[in-house]
CSV table of C-alpha atoms in Angstrom, one decimal:
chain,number,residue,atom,x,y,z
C,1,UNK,CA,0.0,0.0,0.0
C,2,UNK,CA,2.8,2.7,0.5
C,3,UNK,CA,4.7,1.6,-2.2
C,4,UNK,CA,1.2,2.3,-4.8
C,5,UNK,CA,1.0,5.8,-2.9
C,6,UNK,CA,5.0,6.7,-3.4
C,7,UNK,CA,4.4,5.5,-7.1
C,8,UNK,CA,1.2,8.2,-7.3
C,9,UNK,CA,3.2,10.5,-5.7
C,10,UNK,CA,5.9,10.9,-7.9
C,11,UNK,CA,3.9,10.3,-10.6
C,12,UNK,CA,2.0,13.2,-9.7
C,13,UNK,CA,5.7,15.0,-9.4
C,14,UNK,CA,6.9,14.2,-12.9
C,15,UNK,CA,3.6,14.8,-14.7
C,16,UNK,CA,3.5,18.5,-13.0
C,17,UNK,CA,7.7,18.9,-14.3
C,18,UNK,CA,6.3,17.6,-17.5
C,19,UNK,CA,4.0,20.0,-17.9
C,20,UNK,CA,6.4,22.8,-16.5
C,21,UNK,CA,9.0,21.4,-19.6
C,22,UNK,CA,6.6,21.4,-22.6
C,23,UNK,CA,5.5,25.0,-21.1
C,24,UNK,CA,9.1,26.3,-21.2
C,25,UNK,CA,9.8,24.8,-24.2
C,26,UNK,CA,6.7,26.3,-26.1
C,27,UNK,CA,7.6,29.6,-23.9
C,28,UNK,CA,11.2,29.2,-25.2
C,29,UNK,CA,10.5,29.3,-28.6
C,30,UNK,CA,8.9,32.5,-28.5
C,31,UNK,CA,11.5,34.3,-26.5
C,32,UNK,CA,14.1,32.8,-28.7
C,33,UNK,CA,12.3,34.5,-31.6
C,34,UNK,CA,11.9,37.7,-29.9
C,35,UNK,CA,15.8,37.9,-28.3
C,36,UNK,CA,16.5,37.2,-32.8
C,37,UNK,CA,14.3,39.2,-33.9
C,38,UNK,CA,15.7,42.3,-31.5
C,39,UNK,CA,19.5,41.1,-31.8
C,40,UNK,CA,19.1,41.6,-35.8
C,41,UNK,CA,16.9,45.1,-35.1
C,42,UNK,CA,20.0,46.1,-32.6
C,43,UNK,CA,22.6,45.4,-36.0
C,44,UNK,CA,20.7,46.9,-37.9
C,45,UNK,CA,20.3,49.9,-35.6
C,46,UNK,CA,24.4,50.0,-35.3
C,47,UNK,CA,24.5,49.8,-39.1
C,48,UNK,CA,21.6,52.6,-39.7
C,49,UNK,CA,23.7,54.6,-36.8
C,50,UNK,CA,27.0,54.3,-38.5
C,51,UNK,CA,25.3,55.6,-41.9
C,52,UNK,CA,23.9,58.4,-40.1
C,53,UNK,CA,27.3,59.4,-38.8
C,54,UNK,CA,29.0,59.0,-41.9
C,55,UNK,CA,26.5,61.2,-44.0
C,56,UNK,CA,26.9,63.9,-40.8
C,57,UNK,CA,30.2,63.6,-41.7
C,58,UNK,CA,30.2,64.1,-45.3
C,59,UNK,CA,27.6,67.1,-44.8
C,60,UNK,CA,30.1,68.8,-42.7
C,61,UNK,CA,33.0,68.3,-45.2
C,62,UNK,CA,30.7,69.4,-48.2
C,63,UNK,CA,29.3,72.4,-45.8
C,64,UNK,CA,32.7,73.4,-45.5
C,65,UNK,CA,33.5,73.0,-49.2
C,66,UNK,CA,30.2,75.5,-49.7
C,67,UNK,CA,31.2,78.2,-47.3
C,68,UNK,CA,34.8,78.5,-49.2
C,69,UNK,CA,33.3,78.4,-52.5
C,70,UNK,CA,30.3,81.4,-51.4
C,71,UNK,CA,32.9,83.3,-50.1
C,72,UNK,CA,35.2,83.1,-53.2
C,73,UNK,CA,31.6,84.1,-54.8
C,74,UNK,CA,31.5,87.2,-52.0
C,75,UNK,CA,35.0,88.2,-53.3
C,76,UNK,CA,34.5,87.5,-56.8
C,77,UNK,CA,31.7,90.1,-56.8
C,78,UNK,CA,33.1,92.3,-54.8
C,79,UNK,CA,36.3,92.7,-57.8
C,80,UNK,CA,33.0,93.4,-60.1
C,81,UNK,CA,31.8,95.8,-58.5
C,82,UNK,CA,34.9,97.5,-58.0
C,83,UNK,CA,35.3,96.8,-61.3
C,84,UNK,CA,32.4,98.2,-62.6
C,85,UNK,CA,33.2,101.3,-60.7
C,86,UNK,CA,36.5,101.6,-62.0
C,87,UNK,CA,34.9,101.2,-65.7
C,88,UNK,CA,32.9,104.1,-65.0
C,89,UNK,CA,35.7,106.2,-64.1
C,90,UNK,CA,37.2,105.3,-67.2
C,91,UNK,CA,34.6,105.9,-69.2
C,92,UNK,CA,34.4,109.2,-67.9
C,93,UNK,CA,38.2,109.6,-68.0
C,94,UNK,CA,37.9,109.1,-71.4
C,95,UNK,CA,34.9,111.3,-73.0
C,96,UNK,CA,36.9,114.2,-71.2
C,97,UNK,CA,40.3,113.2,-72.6
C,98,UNK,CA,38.3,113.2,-75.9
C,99,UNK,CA,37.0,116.6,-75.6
C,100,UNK,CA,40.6,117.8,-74.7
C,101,UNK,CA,41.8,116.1,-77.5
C,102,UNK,CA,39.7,117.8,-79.7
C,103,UNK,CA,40.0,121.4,-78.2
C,104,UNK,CA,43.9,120.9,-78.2
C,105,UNK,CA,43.9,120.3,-81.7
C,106,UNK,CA,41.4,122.6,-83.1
C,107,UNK,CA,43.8,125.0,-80.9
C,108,UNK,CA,47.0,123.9,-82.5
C,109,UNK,CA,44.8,124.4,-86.0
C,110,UNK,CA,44.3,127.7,-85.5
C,111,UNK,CA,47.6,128.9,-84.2
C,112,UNK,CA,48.8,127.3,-87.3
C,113,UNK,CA,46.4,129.2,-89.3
C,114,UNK,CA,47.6,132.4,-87.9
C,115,UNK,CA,51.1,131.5,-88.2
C,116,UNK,CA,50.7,131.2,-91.8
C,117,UNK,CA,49.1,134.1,-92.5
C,118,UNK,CA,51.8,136.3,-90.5
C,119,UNK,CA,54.4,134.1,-92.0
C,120,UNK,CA,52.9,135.0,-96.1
C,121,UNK,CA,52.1,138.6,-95.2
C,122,UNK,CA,56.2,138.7,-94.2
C,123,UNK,CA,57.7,137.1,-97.1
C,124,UNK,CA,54.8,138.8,-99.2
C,125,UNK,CA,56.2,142.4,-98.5
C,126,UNK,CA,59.6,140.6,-98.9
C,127,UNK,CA,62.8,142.8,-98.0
C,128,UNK,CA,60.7,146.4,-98.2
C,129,UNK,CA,59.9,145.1,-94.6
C,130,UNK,CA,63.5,145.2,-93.8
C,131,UNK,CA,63.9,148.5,-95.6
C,132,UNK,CA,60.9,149.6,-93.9
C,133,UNK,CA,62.4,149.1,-90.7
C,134,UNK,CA,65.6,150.6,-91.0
C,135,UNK,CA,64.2,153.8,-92.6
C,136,UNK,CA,61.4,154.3,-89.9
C,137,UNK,CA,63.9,153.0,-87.3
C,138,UNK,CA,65.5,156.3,-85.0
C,139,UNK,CA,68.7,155.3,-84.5
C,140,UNK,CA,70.4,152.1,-85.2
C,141,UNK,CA,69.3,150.6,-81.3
C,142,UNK,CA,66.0,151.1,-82.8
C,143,UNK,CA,67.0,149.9,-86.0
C,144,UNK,CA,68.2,146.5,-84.3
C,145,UNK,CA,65.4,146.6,-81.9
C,146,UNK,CA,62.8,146.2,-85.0
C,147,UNK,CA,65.0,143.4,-86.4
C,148,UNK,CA,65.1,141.4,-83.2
C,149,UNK,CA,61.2,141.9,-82.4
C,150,UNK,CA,60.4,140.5,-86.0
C,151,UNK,CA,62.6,137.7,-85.2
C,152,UNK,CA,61.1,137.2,-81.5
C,153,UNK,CA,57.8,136.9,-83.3
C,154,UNK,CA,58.9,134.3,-85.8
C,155,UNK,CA,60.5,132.4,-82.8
C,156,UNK,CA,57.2,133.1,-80.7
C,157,UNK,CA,54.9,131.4,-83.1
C,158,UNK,CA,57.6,128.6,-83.6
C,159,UNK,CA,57.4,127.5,-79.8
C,160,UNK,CA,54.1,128.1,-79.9
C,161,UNK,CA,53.0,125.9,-82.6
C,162,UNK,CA,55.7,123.0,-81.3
C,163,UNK,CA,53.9,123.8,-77.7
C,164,UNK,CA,50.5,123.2,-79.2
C,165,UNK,CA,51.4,120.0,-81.1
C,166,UNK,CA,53.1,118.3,-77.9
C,167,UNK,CA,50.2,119.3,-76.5
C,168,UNK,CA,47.6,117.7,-78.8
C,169,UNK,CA,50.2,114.9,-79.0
C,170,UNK,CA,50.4,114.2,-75.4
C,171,UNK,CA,46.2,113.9,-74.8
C,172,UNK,CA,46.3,111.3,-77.9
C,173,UNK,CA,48.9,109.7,-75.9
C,174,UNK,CA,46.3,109.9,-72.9
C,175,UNK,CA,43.5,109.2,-74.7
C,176,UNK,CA,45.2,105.5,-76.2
C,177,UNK,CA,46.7,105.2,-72.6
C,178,UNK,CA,42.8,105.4,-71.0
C,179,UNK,CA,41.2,103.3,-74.0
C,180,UNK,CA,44.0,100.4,-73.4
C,181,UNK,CA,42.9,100.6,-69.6
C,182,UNK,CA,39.2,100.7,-70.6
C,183,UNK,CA,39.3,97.5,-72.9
C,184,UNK,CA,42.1,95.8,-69.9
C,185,UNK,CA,39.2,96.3,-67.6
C,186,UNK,CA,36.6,95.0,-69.9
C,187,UNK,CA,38.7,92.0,-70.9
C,188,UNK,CA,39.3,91.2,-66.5
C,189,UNK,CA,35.3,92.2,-66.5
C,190,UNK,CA,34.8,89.2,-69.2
C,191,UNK,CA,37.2,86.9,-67.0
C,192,UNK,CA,35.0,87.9,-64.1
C,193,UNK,CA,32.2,87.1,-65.4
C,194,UNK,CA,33.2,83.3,-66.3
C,195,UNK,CA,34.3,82.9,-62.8
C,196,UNK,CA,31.1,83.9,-61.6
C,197,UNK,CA,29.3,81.3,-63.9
C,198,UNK,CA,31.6,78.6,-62.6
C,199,UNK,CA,31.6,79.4,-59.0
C,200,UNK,CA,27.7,79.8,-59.0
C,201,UNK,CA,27.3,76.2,-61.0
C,202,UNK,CA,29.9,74.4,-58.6
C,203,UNK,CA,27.4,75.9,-55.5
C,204,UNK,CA,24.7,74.6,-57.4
C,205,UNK,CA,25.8,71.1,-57.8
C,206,UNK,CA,27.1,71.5,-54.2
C,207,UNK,CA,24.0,72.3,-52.7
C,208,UNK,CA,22.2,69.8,-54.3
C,209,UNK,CA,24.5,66.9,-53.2
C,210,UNK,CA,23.7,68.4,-49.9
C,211,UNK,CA,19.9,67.8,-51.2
C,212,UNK,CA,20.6,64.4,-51.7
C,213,UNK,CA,22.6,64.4,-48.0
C,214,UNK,CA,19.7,65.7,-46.7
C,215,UNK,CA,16.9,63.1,-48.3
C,216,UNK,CA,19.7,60.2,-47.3
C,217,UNK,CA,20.0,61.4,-43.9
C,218,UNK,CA,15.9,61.5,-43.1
C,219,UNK,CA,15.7,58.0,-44.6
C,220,UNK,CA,18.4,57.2,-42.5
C,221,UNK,CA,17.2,58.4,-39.7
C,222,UNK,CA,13.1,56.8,-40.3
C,223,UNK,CA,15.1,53.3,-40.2
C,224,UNK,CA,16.5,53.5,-37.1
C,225,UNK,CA,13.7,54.9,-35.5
C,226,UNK,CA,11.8,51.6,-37.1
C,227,UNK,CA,14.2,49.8,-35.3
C,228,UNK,CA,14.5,51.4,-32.1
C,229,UNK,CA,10.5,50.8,-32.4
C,230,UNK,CA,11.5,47.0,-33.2
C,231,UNK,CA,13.9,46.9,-30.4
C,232,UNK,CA,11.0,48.4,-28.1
C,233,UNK,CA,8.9,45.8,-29.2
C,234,UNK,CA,10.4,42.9,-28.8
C,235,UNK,CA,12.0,43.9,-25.4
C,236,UNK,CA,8.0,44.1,-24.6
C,237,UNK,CA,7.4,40.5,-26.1
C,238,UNK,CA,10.1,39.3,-24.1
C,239,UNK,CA,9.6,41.1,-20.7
C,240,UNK,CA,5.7,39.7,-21.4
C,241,UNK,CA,7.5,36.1,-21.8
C,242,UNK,CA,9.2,36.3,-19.4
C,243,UNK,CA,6.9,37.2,-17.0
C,244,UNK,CA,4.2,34.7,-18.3
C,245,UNK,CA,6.7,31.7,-17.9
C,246,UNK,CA,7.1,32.9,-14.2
C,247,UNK,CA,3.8,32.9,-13.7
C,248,UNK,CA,3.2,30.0,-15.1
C,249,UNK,CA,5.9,28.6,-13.9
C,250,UNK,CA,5.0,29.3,-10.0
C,251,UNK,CA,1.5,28.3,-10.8
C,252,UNK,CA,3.2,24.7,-12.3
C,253,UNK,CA,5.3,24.4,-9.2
C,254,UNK,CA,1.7,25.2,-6.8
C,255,UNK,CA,-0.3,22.7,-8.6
C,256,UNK,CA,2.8,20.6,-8.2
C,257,UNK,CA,3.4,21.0,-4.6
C,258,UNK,CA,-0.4,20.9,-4.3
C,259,UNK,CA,-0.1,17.5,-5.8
C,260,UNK,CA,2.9,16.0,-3.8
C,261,UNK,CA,1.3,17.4,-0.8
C,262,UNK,CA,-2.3,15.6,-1.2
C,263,UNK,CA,-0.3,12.6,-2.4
C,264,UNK,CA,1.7,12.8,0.9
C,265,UNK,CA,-1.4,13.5,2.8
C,266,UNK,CA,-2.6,10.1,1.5
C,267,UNK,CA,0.4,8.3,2.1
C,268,UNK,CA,0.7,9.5,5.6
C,269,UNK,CA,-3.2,8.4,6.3
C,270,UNK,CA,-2.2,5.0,4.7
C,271,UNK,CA,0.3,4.5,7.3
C,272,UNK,CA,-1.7,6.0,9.8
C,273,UNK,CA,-4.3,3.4,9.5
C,274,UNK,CA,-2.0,0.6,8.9
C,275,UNK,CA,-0.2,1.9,12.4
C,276,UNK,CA,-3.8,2.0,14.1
C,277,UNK,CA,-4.6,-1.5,13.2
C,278,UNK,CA,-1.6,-2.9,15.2
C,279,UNK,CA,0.0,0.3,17.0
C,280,UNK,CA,-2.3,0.7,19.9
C,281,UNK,CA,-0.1,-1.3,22.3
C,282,UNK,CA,3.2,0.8,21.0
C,283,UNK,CA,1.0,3.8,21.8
C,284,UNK,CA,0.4,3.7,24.8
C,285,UNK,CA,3.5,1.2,26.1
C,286,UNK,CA,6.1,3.6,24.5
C,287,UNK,CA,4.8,6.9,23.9
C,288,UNK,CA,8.6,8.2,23.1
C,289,UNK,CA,8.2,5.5,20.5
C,290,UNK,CA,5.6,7.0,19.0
C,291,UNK,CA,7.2,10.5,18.8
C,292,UNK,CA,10.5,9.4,17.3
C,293,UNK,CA,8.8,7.6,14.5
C,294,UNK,CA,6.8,11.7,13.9
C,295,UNK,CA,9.8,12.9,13.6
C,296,UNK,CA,11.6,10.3,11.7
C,297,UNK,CA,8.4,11.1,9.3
C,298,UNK,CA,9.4,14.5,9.1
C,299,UNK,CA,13.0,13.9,7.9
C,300,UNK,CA,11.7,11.5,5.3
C,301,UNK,CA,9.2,14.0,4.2
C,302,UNK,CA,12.2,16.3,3.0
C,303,UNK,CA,14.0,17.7,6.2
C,304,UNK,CA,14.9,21.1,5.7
C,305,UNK,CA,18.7,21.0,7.0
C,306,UNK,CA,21.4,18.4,5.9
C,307,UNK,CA,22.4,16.4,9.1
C,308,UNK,CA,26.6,17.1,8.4
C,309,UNK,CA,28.4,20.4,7.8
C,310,UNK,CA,30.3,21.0,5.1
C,311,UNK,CA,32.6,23.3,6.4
C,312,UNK,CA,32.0,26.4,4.1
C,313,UNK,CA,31.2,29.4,6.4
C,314,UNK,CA,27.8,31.2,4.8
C,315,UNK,CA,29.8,34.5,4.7
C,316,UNK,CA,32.4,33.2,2.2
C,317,UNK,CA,29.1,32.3,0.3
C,318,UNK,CA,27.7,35.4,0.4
C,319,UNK,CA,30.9,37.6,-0.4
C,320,UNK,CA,31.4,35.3,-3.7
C,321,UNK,CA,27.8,35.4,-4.7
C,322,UNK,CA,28.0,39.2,-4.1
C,323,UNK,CA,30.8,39.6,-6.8
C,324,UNK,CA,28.4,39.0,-9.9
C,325,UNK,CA,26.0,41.6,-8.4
C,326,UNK,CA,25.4,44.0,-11.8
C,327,UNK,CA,25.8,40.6,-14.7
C,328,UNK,CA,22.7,39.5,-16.4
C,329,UNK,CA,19.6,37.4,-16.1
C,330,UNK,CA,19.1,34.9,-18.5
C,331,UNK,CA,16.3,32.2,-18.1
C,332,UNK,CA,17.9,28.8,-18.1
C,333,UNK,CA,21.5,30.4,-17.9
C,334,UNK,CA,23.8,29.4,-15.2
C,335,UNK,CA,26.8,31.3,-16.2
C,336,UNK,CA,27.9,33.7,-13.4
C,337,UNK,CA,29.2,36.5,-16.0
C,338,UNK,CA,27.8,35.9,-19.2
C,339,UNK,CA,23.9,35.3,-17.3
C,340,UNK,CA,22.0,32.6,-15.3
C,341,UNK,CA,18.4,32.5,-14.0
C,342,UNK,CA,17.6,32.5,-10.1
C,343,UNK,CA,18.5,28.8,-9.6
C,344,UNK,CA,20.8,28.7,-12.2
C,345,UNK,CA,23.0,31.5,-10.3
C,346,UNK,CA,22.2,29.6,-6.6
C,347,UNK,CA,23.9,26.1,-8.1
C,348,UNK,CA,26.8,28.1,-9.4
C,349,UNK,CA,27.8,29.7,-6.4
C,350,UNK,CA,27.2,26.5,-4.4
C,351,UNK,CA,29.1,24.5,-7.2
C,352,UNK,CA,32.2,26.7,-6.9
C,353,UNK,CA,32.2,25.3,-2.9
C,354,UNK,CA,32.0,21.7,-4.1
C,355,UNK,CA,28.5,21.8,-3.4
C,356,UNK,CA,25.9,20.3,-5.8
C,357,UNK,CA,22.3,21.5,-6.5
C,358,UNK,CA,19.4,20.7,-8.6
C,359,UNK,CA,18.6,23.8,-11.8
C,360,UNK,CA,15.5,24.5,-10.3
C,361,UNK,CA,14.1,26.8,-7.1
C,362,UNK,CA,11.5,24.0,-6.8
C,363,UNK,CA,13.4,21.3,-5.6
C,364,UNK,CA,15.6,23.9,-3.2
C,365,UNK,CA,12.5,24.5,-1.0
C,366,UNK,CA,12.2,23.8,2.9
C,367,UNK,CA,12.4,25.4,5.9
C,368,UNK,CA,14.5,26.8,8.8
C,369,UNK,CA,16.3,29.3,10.3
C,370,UNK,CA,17.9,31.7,7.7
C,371,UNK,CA,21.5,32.2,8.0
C,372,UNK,CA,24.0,33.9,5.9
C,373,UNK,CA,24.5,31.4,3.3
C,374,UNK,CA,21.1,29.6,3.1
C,375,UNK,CA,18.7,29.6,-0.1
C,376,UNK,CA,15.5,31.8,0.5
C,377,UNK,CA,13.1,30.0,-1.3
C,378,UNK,CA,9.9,31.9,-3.5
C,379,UNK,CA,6.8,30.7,-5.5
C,380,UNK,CA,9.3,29.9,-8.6
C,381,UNK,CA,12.1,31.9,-7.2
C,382,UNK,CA,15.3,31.2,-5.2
C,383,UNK,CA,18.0,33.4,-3.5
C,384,UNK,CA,21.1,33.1,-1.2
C,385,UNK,CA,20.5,34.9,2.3
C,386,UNK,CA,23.6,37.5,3.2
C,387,UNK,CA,22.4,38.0,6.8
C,388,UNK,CA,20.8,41.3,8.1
C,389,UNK,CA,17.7,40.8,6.0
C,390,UNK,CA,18.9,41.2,2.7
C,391,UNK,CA,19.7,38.4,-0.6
C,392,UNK,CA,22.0,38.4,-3.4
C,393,UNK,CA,20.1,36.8,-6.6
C,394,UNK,CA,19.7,36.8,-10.0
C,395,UNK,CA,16.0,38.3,-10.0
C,396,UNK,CA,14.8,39.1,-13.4
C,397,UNK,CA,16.2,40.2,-16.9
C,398,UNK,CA,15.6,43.6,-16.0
C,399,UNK,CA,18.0,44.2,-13.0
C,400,UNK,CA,19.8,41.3,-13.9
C,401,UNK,CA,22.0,39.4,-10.8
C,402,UNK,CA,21.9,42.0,-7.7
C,403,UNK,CA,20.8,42.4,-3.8
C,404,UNK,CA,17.5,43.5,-2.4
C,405,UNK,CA,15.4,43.4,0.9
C,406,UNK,CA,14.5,39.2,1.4
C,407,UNK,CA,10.8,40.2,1.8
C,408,UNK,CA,10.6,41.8,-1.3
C,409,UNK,CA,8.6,38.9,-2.4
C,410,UNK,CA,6.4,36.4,0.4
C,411,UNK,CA,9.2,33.7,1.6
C,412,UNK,CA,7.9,30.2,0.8
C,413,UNK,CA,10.6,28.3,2.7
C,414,UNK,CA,14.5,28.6,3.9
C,415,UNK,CA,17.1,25.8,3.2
C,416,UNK,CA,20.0,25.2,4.2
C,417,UNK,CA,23.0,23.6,2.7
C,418,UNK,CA,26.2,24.5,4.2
């Protein structure tokens, strides 16, 4: 009869783990989908990022490139207008230097005209001008006085004409010297002009470029805001995941307990009337009897403390488990550093003392005392007690493997293996 009862109660056992399995598994699945799906969203995030950066960095370079080239343009039309300016000038410069030009030679013409007619009226009257002069001529001072003034006025008119041609010859001089200037000006004016043309189609074709910067850079930026959203997303699925599989998984490990516990409760009534049918003399001849064989029960049933000692002091426990505080959770993981779940991290940190416990917070459970260095057992959850209240634990993959208050959840039992 206890033998069919231990059977049903293991039975019971295995079919609840089975059902906890094929849950995680299913559960598995889906969070292995979601962690892909965000890992490929987080490359593609880098990738989108690094695209972004790069086209910020081409902008600035071709930004750069723009401001030199506008103020080459700046300059560039600055000269023109100077330039232009200076055209003016010339322009000016030169309609004046005409009208001297002109004046000075219809001067010269006219000296010249009068020249010649004093010059025929002389050699007209031929020597009887001489003749004239001596005879009208006072003395011979006079005489040489007359002769002299013709002369001056032959040499007067000479200079004068040769005056008036360098004259007229010096403003043509001017006037080729300004009309050279005038067509140098017009010819850099020309040159100008090109420059401007090229400078103002090299902007062009910069600015668009930074057009086509600009359209690359917003399309660059609306895919990695779709996979920031992606990221978001799946960090939701698997926060929902995980938090399903807990509860499911604490609700697994109830019904479970449940099970074991009405299976236990039928075992233990089993023996009790098996014990009532023959025990009645033992009861009341050896009442010690009786309680020895409770409390032999009790250790059967799963006594919460081991009946050696290991050795390991509970503080050593707690300072090692305390040097992962800040790593990772990761459901089913029981790597220390790279991640482990709550009973994942507990059989490490055990294991590294020689040690050995089962991967789950289920089979952990029982009661006593807490001291540093014992397993605080939850609904689905396990920790290692560091004294003065508090736990070091791997508690979710949000916070990852830290320390917090050991009420923080309701305690379901305490164990202790050290």
């Amino acid at each position: 009869m206890k033998l069919q009862t231990k059977k049903r109660v293991w039975s019971a056992v295995l079919v609840a783990a089975l059902a906890v399995a094929n849950f995680q598994a299913v559960d598995a699945s889906t969070m292995s989908k979601a962690k892909d799906a965000k890992k490929q969203a987080e490359q593609e995030l880098n990738e989108a990022n690094r695209q972004i950066e790069e086209i910020e960095q081409q902008k600035s370079q071709l930004q750069g490139e723009i401001d030199e080239k506008d103020a080459e343009l700046v300059n560039l039309l600055v000269n023109i207008g100077i330039l232009e300016d200076e055209l003016k000038d010339k322009n000016v410069q030169l309609e004046q230097v005409k009208e001297d030009l002109a004046a000075a030679e219809q001067t010269e013409e006219k000296q010249y005209a009068s020249m010649k007619k004093r010059i025929q009226f002389m050699y007209e009257r031929g020597d009887t001008a001489m003749v004239e002069a001596l005879l009208g001529s006072a003395d011979m001072s006079d005489f040489l006085n007359r002769v002299e003034y013709v002369s001056e006025v032959y040499e007067y008119d000479r200079n004068l004409l040769t005056q008036y041609q360098t004259t007229v010859q010096q403003v043509a001089d001017l006037k080729i010297s300004v009309e050279t200037e005038k067509s140098e000006l017009e010819a850099m004016q020309e040159e100008y002009a090109l420059q401007q043309d090229s400078l103002e189609h090299v902007l062009a074709d910069k600015r668009a470029k930074m057009g086509d910067y600009d359209n690359q850079m917003v399309t660059a930026q609306a895919a990695a805001e779709e996979f920031r959203q992606t990221i978001i997303a799946q960090n939701q699925i698997i926060q929902e995941e995980e938090r399903r599989i807990r509860e499911e998984e604490e609700r697994r490990l109830r019904e479970a307990a449940e099970a074991e516990a009405r299976a236990r409760a039928a075992q233990n009534n089993a023996g009790g009337n098996t014990g009532g049918g023959s025990g009645g003399d033992n009861a009341s001849g050896n009442g010690a009897g009786g309680t020895s064989t409770g409390t032999g029960g009790a250790a059967d049933g799963g006594g919460a403390n081991p009946g050696y000692s290991t050795g390991v002091s509970g503080g050593a426990v707690v300072s090692y488990a305390c040097q992962f505080v800040g790593n990772p959770y990761v459901w089913g993981g029981t790597s220390l550093t790279n991640g482990a779940d709550c009973s994942g991290f507990v059989m490490s940190v055990f294991a590294h003392f020689g040690i050995s416990l089962p991967h789950s917070s289920a089979a952990m459970q029982g009661y006593a005392n807490a001291q540093p260095g014992d397993l605080i057992c939850y609904s689905g959850h396990v920790a290692i007690y560091m004294g003065g209240g508090q736990i070091v634990h791997a508690q979710s993959t949000a916070v990852g493997i830290t320390t917090s208050s050991a009420t923080y959840r309701t305690i379901v039992a305490v164990r202790r293996v050290l």
